[in-house]
C-alpha cells in the first residue's frame, strides 16, 4: 500500500466525461492515481462517469477550458474538444476556441505547475493526405477555410502552441495524433462511421455510406488507444511527439458496413449518399515511431472490438427506448 501511495499522482483529464476521456480515467484510477475530471458536458456525459462517483480518488468539475483553470495537479491530459464532425461543426467558432484557447489555458496551468502535459491531437492535421500511409513528418493537406477547418486547423494551432511552449520555456510536452478510435461509450448520435453503422444495423435501417464506400479508414479500439496515451506520458522527457497512435490495418468503408451487418445479423441494406466536403479518401497511420519509441502497437482485432462495441450499443438502445 505504501508503494502505491508514494507513486500516486494527481492527474487532470480535460474532456474526461467523453468517450476516450472516461476510458483514460478508468485506467488511471486502476493504476492508483487520483483523477480530476474537467468537462463542460457539451459532448461528454456524466453517464460515462456514473460508476466512479463512489471512488474517493475521483473528482468531477464542470468547467469550460476556454476559461482559465486554477488547480493543483502533477500531470495534465488535454482531451477537451468535440471530435466528431456532427459535433464540431455544430458550433465551429466554439470548436476552434476550445482547441486554441483551451491549449493556451492548459499550457499556462502546466507552466505554473511545471508539470507534464499531453495534447490529444488528431490525424485530421493531415487533412486529405497526398502521402500514404501518414508519417509524423508529413505536413498535411488541409483546407483552411472548409467546413472541417474549425477542428483541423484548431488542432494544428494547438500543436504549434505546445511546441512553442516547449522550445521557449522548456515545458515538458507530449503530443499524440489520434487516428479513428471506437469502442463502448461512443455517443450514439456522434455521426462517426462505426457508431452510425452499428446503430443503423441494430435498428435494421438502411446503412448510409458516403460516395461509393471505397474510401479507407483504420480503426483502433479504445483500450489500445488509452495504453498509447499512458505510454507516451510515461516516456522519456526527450520524447515530445508528435506521434501517431492508431491501428495500421486499413479497411474500406463499404467493407466495414458489410462486416457490421454480418456481425449484428441485421437485415439492413447499404445505400449511398453524397460525399461530404473535404472528406479524406485515405487514412492510415504509420506507427513505426510509436513501436520503436514507446513499444506500443494495438492488440485488439477489429472483429473483437466491434463485437464489444455492438454489445454496448445493444444495451444503449434499450436504455434509450425505455427513457
mmCIF file of C-alpha atoms in Angstrom:
data_model
loop_
_atom_site.group_PDB
_atom_site.id
_atom_site.type_symbol
_atom_site.label_atom_id
_atom_site.label_comp_id
_atom_site.label_asym_id
_atom_site.label_seq_id
_atom_site.Cartn_x
_atom_site.Cartn_y
_atom_site.Cartn_z
ATOM 1 C CA UNK A 1 0.000 0.000 0.000
ATOM 2 C CA UNK A 2 2.836 2.396 0.825
ATOM 3 C CA UNK A 3 4.417 1.872 -2.598
ATOM 4 C CA UNK A 4 1.119 2.711 -4.343
ATOM 5 C CA UNK A 5 0.703 5.857 -2.230
ATOM 6 C CA UNK A 6 4.224 7.081 -2.917
ATOM 7 C CA UNK A 7 3.775 6.658 -6.679
ATOM 8 C CA UNK A 8 0.272 8.129 -6.741
ATOM 9 C CA UNK A 9 -0.170 11.263 -8.824
ATOM 10 C CA UNK A 10 -2.984 13.763 -9.005
ATOM 11 C CA UNK A 11 -3.859 13.862 -12.697
ATOM 12 C CA UNK A 12 -6.090 16.295 -14.577
ATOM 13 C CA UNK A 13 -8.043 14.950 -17.562
ATOM 14 C CA UNK A 14 -9.866 17.618 -19.552
ATOM 15 C CA UNK A 15 -12.728 16.287 -21.638
ATOM 16 C CA UNK A 16 -12.850 13.414 -19.173
ATOM 17 C CA UNK A 17 -16.606 12.814 -19.493
ATOM 18 C CA UNK A 18 -16.184 11.979 -23.163
ATOM 19 C CA UNK A 19 -15.681 8.664 -24.898
ATOM 20 C CA UNK A 20 -11.889 8.404 -24.704
ATOM 21 C CA UNK A 21 -11.500 10.591 -21.626
ATOM 22 C CA UNK A 22 -13.662 8.340 -19.487
ATOM 23 C CA UNK A 23 -11.715 5.232 -20.542
ATOM 24 C CA UNK A 24 -8.457 7.015 -19.727
ATOM 25 C CA UNK A 25 -9.766 7.952 -16.280
ATOM 26 C CA UNK A 26 -10.717 4.339 -15.584
ATOM 27 C CA UNK A 27 -7.179 3.208 -16.406
ATOM 28 C CA UNK A 28 -5.518 5.940 -14.317
ATOM 29 C CA UNK A 29 -7.675 5.099 -11.306
ATOM 30 C CA UNK A 30 -6.858 1.401 -11.737
ATOM 31 C CA UNK A 31 -3.180 2.390 -11.530
ATOM 32 C CA UNK A 32 -3.816 4.003 -8.148
ATOM 33 C CA UNK A 33 -3.789 7.680 -9.150
ATOM 34 C CA UNK A 34 -6.137 10.470 -8.132
ATOM 35 C CA UNK A 35 -8.013 11.958 -11.071
ATOM 36 C CA UNK A 36 -9.650 15.336 -11.529
ATOM 37 C CA UNK A 37 -12.043 15.254 -14.479
ATOM 38 C CA UNK A 38 -12.868 18.610 -16.074
ATOM 39 C CA UNK A 39 -15.616 18.790 -18.692
ATOM 40 C CA UNK A 40 -18.275 21.300 -19.764
ATOM 41 C CA UNK A 41 -20.530 18.400 -20.891
ATOM 42 C CA UNK A 42 -21.045 19.826 -24.382
ATOM 43 C CA UNK A 43 -20.459 16.391 -25.910
ATOM 44 C CA UNK A 44 -19.396 14.425 -22.834
ATOM 45 C CA UNK A 45 -21.909 12.953 -20.420
ATOM 46 C CA UNK A 46 -21.939 12.180 -16.720
ATOM 47 C CA UNK A 47 -23.351 8.772 -17.655
ATOM 48 C CA UNK A 48 -19.810 7.786 -18.689
ATOM 49 C CA UNK A 49 -18.676 8.537 -15.138
ATOM 50 C CA UNK A 50 -21.591 7.179 -13.077
ATOM 51 C CA UNK A 51 -19.595 4.133 -12.000
ATOM 52 C CA UNK A 52 -16.884 6.361 -10.479
ATOM 53 C CA UNK A 53 -18.801 8.578 -8.073
ATOM 54 C CA UNK A 54 -18.152 6.313 -5.096
ATOM 55 C CA UNK A 55 -14.419 6.282 -5.803
ATOM 56 C CA UNK A 56 -12.671 8.552 -3.274
ATOM 57 C CA UNK A 57 -9.825 9.195 -5.733
ATOM 58 C CA UNK A 58 -12.108 10.636 -8.422
ATOM 59 C CA UNK A 59 -13.390 14.211 -8.634
ATOM 60 C CA UNK A 60 -15.544 15.895 -11.288
ATOM 61 C CA UNK A 61 -15.528 19.613 -12.087
ATOM 62 C CA UNK A 62 -17.842 21.196 -14.642
ATOM 63 C CA UNK A 63 -15.689 23.768 -16.419
ATOM 64 C CA UNK A 64 -15.012 25.084 -19.932
ATOM 65 C CA UNK A 65 -11.319 25.018 -20.823
ATOM 66 C CA UNK A 66 -11.681 28.237 -22.819
ATOM 67 C CA UNK A 67 -11.664 29.849 -19.376
ATOM 68 C CA UNK A 68 -8.580 29.744 -17.101
ATOM 69 C CA UNK A 69 -8.399 26.945 -14.552
ATOM 70 C CA UNK A 70 -6.582 27.072 -11.217
ATOM 71 C CA UNK A 71 -5.957 23.652 -9.694
ATOM 72 C CA UNK A 72 -3.004 21.707 -8.297
ATOM 73 C CA UNK A 73 -2.060 18.580 -10.251
ATOM 74 C CA UNK A 74 1.022 16.561 -11.240
ATOM 75 C CA UNK A 75 0.115 15.800 -14.868
ATOM 76 C CA UNK A 76 -2.374 17.016 -17.457
ATOM 77 C CA UNK A 77 -4.056 15.126 -20.292
ATOM 78 C CA UNK A 78 -5.769 17.685 -22.542
ATOM 79 C CA UNK A 79 -8.566 15.855 -24.370
ATOM 80 C CA UNK A 80 -11.168 18.641 -24.326
ATOM 81 C CA UNK A 81 -12.686 19.237 -27.786
ATOM 82 C CA UNK A 82 -15.631 17.916 -29.796
ATOM 83 C CA UNK A 83 -14.165 15.223 -32.021
ATOM 84 C CA UNK A 84 -16.886 14.165 -34.462
ATOM 85 C CA UNK A 85 -17.929 16.238 -37.497
ATOM 86 C CA UNK A 86 -21.539 16.413 -36.298
ATOM 87 C CA UNK A 87 -20.460 17.943 -33.001
ATOM 88 C CA UNK A 88 -17.558 20.136 -34.032
ATOM 89 C CA UNK A 89 -19.464 21.618 -36.979
ATOM 90 C CA UNK A 90 -22.462 22.410 -34.754
ATOM 91 C CA UNK A 91 -20.602 25.415 -33.313
ATOM 92 C CA UNK A 92 -17.404 25.804 -35.348
ATOM 93 C CA UNK A 93 -16.307 29.010 -33.633
ATOM 94 C CA UNK A 94 -16.528 27.395 -30.208
ATOM 95 C CA UNK A 95 -14.677 24.344 -31.567
ATOM 96 C CA UNK A 96 -11.736 26.495 -32.650
ATOM 97 C CA UNK A 97 -11.795 28.371 -29.346
ATOM 98 C CA UNK A 98 -11.770 25.084 -27.426
ATOM 99 C CA UNK A 99 -8.694 23.875 -29.320
ATOM 100 C CA UNK A 100 -6.777 27.155 -29.222
ATOM 101 C CA UNK A 101 -7.892 28.947 -26.045
ATOM 102 C CA UNK A 102 -8.097 25.575 -24.293
ATOM 103 C CA UNK A 103 -4.497 24.797 -25.250
ATOM 104 C CA UNK A 104 -3.351 28.250 -24.067
ATOM 105 C CA UNK A 105 -5.086 27.847 -20.716
ATOM 106 C CA UNK A 106 -3.877 24.290 -20.104
ATOM 107 C CA UNK A 107 -0.334 25.183 -21.162
ATOM 108 C CA UNK A 108 -0.465 28.159 -18.817
ATOM 109 C CA UNK A 109 -1.522 25.865 -15.994
ATOM 110 C CA UNK A 110 1.255 23.380 -16.830
ATOM 111 C CA UNK A 111 3.757 26.242 -16.954
ATOM 112 C CA UNK A 112 2.750 27.407 -13.480
ATOM 113 C CA UNK A 113 2.908 23.882 -12.086
ATOM 114 C CA UNK A 114 5.973 22.820 -14.133
ATOM 115 C CA UNK A 115 4.214 19.577 -14.948
ATOM 116 C CA UNK A 116 3.979 17.329 -17.984
ATOM 117 C CA UNK A 117 1.078 17.917 -20.339
ATOM 118 C CA UNK A 118 -0.196 15.720 -23.157
ATOM 119 C CA UNK A 119 -2.175 17.120 -26.067
ATOM 120 C CA UNK A 120 -4.737 14.873 -27.730
ATOM 121 C CA UNK A 121 -4.182 15.951 -31.325
ATOM 122 C CA UNK A 122 -5.630 14.185 -34.319
ATOM 123 C CA UNK A 123 -4.941 12.578 -37.668
ATOM 124 C CA UNK A 124 -7.105 15.366 -39.083
ATOM 125 C CA UNK A 125 -3.990 17.563 -39.039
ATOM 126 C CA UNK A 126 -3.032 15.607 -42.184
ATOM 127 C CA UNK A 127 -6.270 16.654 -43.931
ATOM 128 C CA UNK A 128 -6.934 14.766 -47.163
ATOM 129 C CA UNK A 129 -3.447 13.279 -47.371
ATOM 130 C CA UNK A 130 -1.346 13.052 -50.516
ATOM 131 C CA UNK A 131 1.090 10.751 -48.664
ATOM 132 C CA UNK A 132 0.022 7.235 -47.666
ATOM 133 C CA UNK A 133 0.339 5.950 -45.004
ATOM 134 C CA UNK A 134 0.807 9.115 -42.995
ATOM 135 C CA UNK A 135 4.108 9.685 -41.192
ATOM 136 C CA UNK A 136 4.582 12.316 -38.498
ATOM 137 C CA UNK A 137 6.921 14.267 -40.784
ATOM 138 C CA UNK A 138 4.119 14.864 -43.311
ATOM 139 C CA UNK A 139 2.808 18.451 -43.072
ATOM 140 C CA UNK A 140 -0.661 17.663 -44.343
ATOM 141 C CA UNK A 141 -3.135 18.803 -46.998
ATOM 142 C CA UNK A 142 -5.767 20.832 -45.155
ATOM 143 C CA UNK A 143 -8.374 23.251 -46.498
ATOM 144 C CA UNK A 144 -8.041 26.186 -44.060
ATOM 145 C CA UNK A 145 -11.467 27.646 -44.896
ATOM 146 C CA UNK A 146 -13.527 24.467 -45.300
ATOM 147 C CA UNK A 147 -16.278 23.161 -43.039
ATOM 148 C CA UNK A 148 -13.827 20.870 -41.224
ATOM 149 C CA UNK A 149 -11.217 23.594 -40.696
ATOM 150 C CA UNK A 150 -12.563 24.591 -37.274
ATOM 151 C CA UNK A 151 -11.323 21.227 -35.998
ATOM 152 C CA UNK A 152 -8.386 20.537 -38.337
ATOM 153 C CA UNK A 153 -6.797 23.982 -38.045
ATOM 154 C CA UNK A 154 -7.708 24.331 -34.379
ATOM 155 C CA UNK A 155 -5.760 21.174 -33.615
ATOM 156 C CA UNK A 156 -2.866 22.254 -35.842
ATOM 157 C CA UNK A 157 -2.667 25.577 -33.988
ATOM 158 C CA UNK A 158 -2.759 23.753 -30.653
ATOM 159 C CA UNK A 159 0.261 21.683 -31.734
ATOM 160 C CA UNK A 160 2.052 24.921 -32.663
ATOM 161 C CA UNK A 161 1.376 26.330 -29.194
ATOM 162 C CA UNK A 162 2.593 23.167 -27.478
ATOM 163 C CA UNK A 163 5.898 23.173 -29.323
ATOM 164 C CA UNK A 164 6.424 26.911 -28.840
ATOM 165 C CA UNK A 165 5.915 26.491 -25.081
ATOM 166 C CA UNK A 166 8.386 23.606 -25.193
ATOM 167 C CA UNK A 167 11.023 25.481 -27.215
ATOM 168 C CA UNK A 168 10.789 28.821 -25.428
ATOM 169 C CA UNK A 169 10.005 27.720 -21.866
ATOM 170 C CA UNK A 170 11.277 24.144 -21.702
ATOM 171 C CA UNK A 171 7.801 22.877 -20.802
ATOM 172 C CA UNK A 172 7.623 19.055 -20.838
ATOM 173 C CA UNK A 173 5.061 18.238 -23.537
ATOM 174 C CA UNK A 174 3.659 15.159 -25.257
ATOM 175 C CA UNK A 175 1.613 15.338 -28.474
ATOM 176 C CA UNK A 176 -0.421 12.341 -29.686
ATOM 177 C CA UNK A 177 -2.010 12.296 -33.131
ATOM 178 C CA UNK A 178 -5.073 10.110 -32.700
ATOM 179 C CA UNK A 179 -6.438 8.134 -35.631
ATOM 180 C CA UNK A 180 -10.011 6.791 -35.792
ATOM 181 C CA UNK A 181 -10.896 5.208 -32.472
ATOM 182 C CA UNK A 182 -14.033 3.309 -31.480
ATOM 183 C CA UNK A 183 -15.487 1.351 -28.588
ATOM 184 C CA UNK A 184 -18.076 1.424 -25.792
ATOM 185 C CA UNK A 185 -19.230 4.893 -24.640
ATOM 186 C CA UNK A 186 -19.160 6.405 -28.090
ATOM 187 C CA UNK A 187 -22.053 8.844 -28.371
ATOM 188 C CA UNK A 188 -24.926 7.161 -30.188
ATOM 189 C CA UNK A 189 -25.546 10.279 -32.314
ATOM 190 C CA UNK A 190 -21.987 11.454 -32.940
ATOM 191 C CA UNK A 191 -22.153 10.776 -36.672
ATOM 192 C CA UNK A 192 -18.975 8.683 -36.686
ATOM 193 C CA UNK A 193 -18.896 5.793 -39.073
ATOM 194 C CA UNK A 194 -18.658 2.957 -36.503
ATOM 195 C CA UNK A 195 -21.473 4.232 -34.271
ATOM 196 C CA UNK A 196 -23.603 5.141 -37.309
ATOM 197 C CA UNK A 197 -23.271 1.717 -38.881
ATOM 198 C CA UNK A 198 -23.915 -0.184 -35.656
ATOM 199 C CA UNK A 199 -26.988 1.868 -34.701
ATOM 200 C CA UNK A 200 -28.424 1.579 -38.216
ATOM 201 C CA UNK A 201 -27.739 -2.150 -38.344
ATOM 202 C CA UNK A 202 -29.270 -2.857 -34.923
ATOM 203 C CA UNK A 203 -32.386 -0.932 -35.974
ATOM 204 C CA UNK A 204 -32.429 -2.723 -39.362
ATOM 205 C CA UNK A 205 -32.324 0.683 -41.038
ATOM 206 C CA UNK A 206 -30.506 1.363 -44.319
ATOM 207 C CA UNK A 207 -26.774 1.815 -43.736
ATOM 208 C CA UNK A 208 -25.564 5.069 -45.248
ATOM 209 C CA UNK A 209 -22.157 5.204 -46.874
ATOM 210 C CA UNK A 210 -20.814 8.360 -48.470
ATOM 211 C CA UNK A 211 -19.660 8.106 -52.054
ATOM 212 C CA UNK A 212 -19.060 4.546 -53.240
ATOM 213 C CA UNK A 213 -17.547 3.442 -49.928
ATOM 214 C CA UNK A 214 -14.093 2.889 -51.382
ATOM 215 C CA UNK A 215 -12.521 5.455 -49.055
ATOM 216 C CA UNK A 216 -10.472 3.821 -46.310
ATOM 217 C CA UNK A 217 -10.065 4.228 -42.580
ATOM 218 C CA UNK A 218 -8.051 2.480 -39.861
ATOM 219 C CA UNK A 219 -9.867 1.775 -36.608
ATOM 220 C CA UNK A 220 -8.225 1.491 -33.183
ATOM 221 C CA UNK A 221 -10.070 0.135 -30.137
ATOM 222 C CA UNK A 222 -10.339 2.490 -27.159
ATOM 223 C CA UNK A 223 -8.368 0.238 -24.775
ATOM 224 C CA UNK A 224 -5.399 0.230 -27.136
ATOM 225 C CA UNK A 225 -5.549 3.998 -27.569
ATOM 226 C CA UNK A 226 -5.550 4.597 -23.811
ATOM 227 C CA UNK A 227 -2.487 2.365 -23.467
ATOM 228 C CA UNK A 228 -0.790 4.567 -26.062
ATOM 229 C CA UNK A 229 -1.661 7.730 -24.138
ATOM 230 C CA UNK A 230 -0.155 6.403 -20.931
ATOM 231 C CA UNK A 231 2.975 5.026 -22.599
ATOM 232 C CA UNK A 232 3.513 8.406 -24.248
ATOM 233 C CA UNK A 233 3.021 10.296 -20.990
ATOM 234 C CA UNK A 234 5.435 7.963 -19.182
ATOM 235 C CA UNK A 235 8.085 8.094 -21.922
ATOM 236 C CA UNK A 236 11.461 9.819 -21.556
ATOM 237 C CA UNK A 237 11.495 13.589 -21.380
ATOM 238 C CA UNK A 238 13.093 13.954 -24.803
ATOM 239 C CA UNK A 239 10.089 12.192 -26.390
ATOM 240 C CA UNK A 240 7.704 15.018 -27.238
ATOM 241 C CA UNK A 241 5.967 13.691 -30.326
ATOM 242 C CA UNK A 242 4.010 14.330 -32.354
ATOM 243 C CA UNK A 243 3.492 10.608 -32.512
ATOM 244 C CA UNK A 244 0.827 8.688 -34.412
ATOM 245 C CA UNK A 245 -1.444 6.449 -32.360
ATOM 246 C CA UNK A 246 -3.807 4.251 -34.337
ATOM 247 C CA UNK A 247 -4.314 0.887 -35.957
ATOM 248 C CA UNK A 248 -2.465 0.494 -39.272
ATOM 249 C CA UNK A 249 -4.945 -2.138 -40.508
ATOM 250 C CA UNK A 250 -6.803 -0.377 -43.339
ATOM 251 C CA UNK A 251 -10.366 -1.200 -44.372
ATOM 252 C CA UNK A 252 -12.782 0.378 -46.828
ATOM 253 C CA UNK A 253 -15.966 1.937 -45.535
ATOM 254 C CA UNK A 254 -18.054 -0.497 -47.573
ATOM 255 C CA UNK A 255 -16.189 -3.482 -46.087
ATOM 256 C CA UNK A 256 -16.833 -2.099 -42.601
ATOM 257 C CA UNK A 257 -20.557 -1.749 -43.338
ATOM 258 C CA UNK A 258 -20.746 -5.320 -44.621
ATOM 259 C CA UNK A 259 -18.931 -6.617 -41.560
ATOM 260 C CA UNK A 260 -21.257 -4.791 -39.158
ATOM 261 C CA UNK A 261 -24.322 -6.145 -40.985
ATOM 262 C CA UNK A 262 -22.937 -9.671 -40.709
ATOM 263 C CA UNK A 263 -21.977 -9.392 -37.027
ATOM 264 C CA UNK A 264 -25.329 -7.924 -35.966
ATOM 265 C CA UNK A 265 -27.427 -10.298 -38.059
ATOM 266 C CA UNK A 266 -29.128 -7.236 -39.497
ATOM 267 C CA UNK A 267 -31.494 -7.068 -42.458
ATOM 268 C CA UNK A 268 -30.121 -3.616 -43.340
ATOM 269 C CA UNK A 269 -29.038 -2.821 -46.877
ATOM 270 C CA UNK A 270 -26.393 -0.311 -47.958
ATOM 271 C CA UNK A 271 -27.365 2.996 -49.562
ATOM 272 C CA UNK A 272 -25.025 5.633 -50.993
ATOM 273 C CA UNK A 273 -25.097 9.308 -50.036
ATOM 274 C CA UNK A 274 -23.154 12.270 -51.477
ATOM 275 C CA UNK A 275 -19.578 12.517 -50.245
ATOM 276 C CA UNK A 276 -19.184 15.359 -47.675
ATOM 277 C CA UNK A 277 -16.880 18.264 -48.464
ATOM 278 C CA UNK A 278 -13.181 17.709 -47.678
ATOM 279 C CA UNK A 279 -13.802 14.125 -46.550
ATOM 280 C CA UNK A 280 -10.398 12.369 -46.740
ATOM 281 C CA UNK A 281 -10.218 9.444 -49.149
ATOM 282 C CA UNK A 282 -7.491 7.583 -47.254
ATOM 283 C CA UNK A 283 -6.483 7.482 -43.633
ATOM 284 C CA UNK A 284 -3.855 5.061 -42.310
ATOM 285 C CA UNK A 285 -1.209 5.710 -39.670
ATOM 286 C CA UNK A 286 2.431 4.845 -39.960
ATOM 287 C CA UNK A 287 3.114 3.784 -36.357
ATOM 288 C CA UNK A 288 6.808 2.996 -36.769
ATOM 289 C CA UNK A 289 7.691 5.730 -34.280
ATOM 290 C CA UNK A 290 5.169 4.506 -31.681
ATOM 291 C CA UNK A 291 6.535 0.972 -31.995
ATOM 292 C CA UNK A 292 10.188 1.968 -31.688
ATOM 293 C CA UNK A 293 9.872 4.795 -29.176
ATOM 294 C CA UNK A 294 7.034 3.630 -26.931
ATOM 295 C CA UNK A 295 6.971 -0.100 -27.551
ATOM 296 C CA UNK A 296 3.289 0.351 -28.391
ATOM 297 C CA UNK A 297 1.036 -1.124 -31.008
ATOM 298 C CA UNK A 298 -2.668 -2.051 -30.970
ATOM 299 C CA UNK A 299 -3.598 -5.545 -29.829
ATOM 300 C CA UNK A 300 -7.391 -5.691 -30.181
ATOM 301 C CA UNK A 301 -8.507 -7.131 -33.520
ATOM 302 C CA UNK A 302 -11.294 -5.289 -35.347
ATOM 303 C CA UNK A 303 -13.621 -8.282 -35.037
ATOM 304 C CA UNK A 304 -13.208 -8.382 -31.251
ATOM 305 C CA UNK A 305 -13.514 -4.638 -30.809
ATOM 306 C CA UNK A 306 -16.602 -4.428 -32.994
ATOM 307 C CA UNK A 307 -18.202 -7.257 -31.018
ATOM 308 C CA UNK A 308 -17.735 -5.390 -27.734
ATOM 309 C CA UNK A 309 -18.961 -2.144 -29.261
ATOM 310 C CA UNK A 310 -22.041 -3.801 -30.749
ATOM 311 C CA UNK A 311 -22.981 -5.237 -27.343
ATOM 312 C CA UNK A 312 -22.602 -1.798 -25.776
ATOM 313 C CA UNK A 313 -24.948 -0.251 -28.321
ATOM 314 C CA UNK A 314 -27.499 -3.083 -27.928
ATOM 315 C CA UNK A 315 -27.793 -2.139 -24.254
ATOM 316 C CA UNK A 316 -27.703 1.579 -25.007
ATOM 317 C CA UNK A 317 -30.575 1.333 -27.493
ATOM 318 C CA UNK A 318 -32.686 -0.477 -24.882
ATOM 319 C CA UNK A 319 -31.983 2.340 -22.409
ATOM 320 C CA UNK A 320 -32.925 4.986 -24.957
ATOM 321 C CA UNK A 321 -36.138 3.092 -25.816
ATOM 322 C CA UNK A 322 -37.149 2.905 -22.156
ATOM 323 C CA UNK A 323 -36.231 6.533 -21.382
#
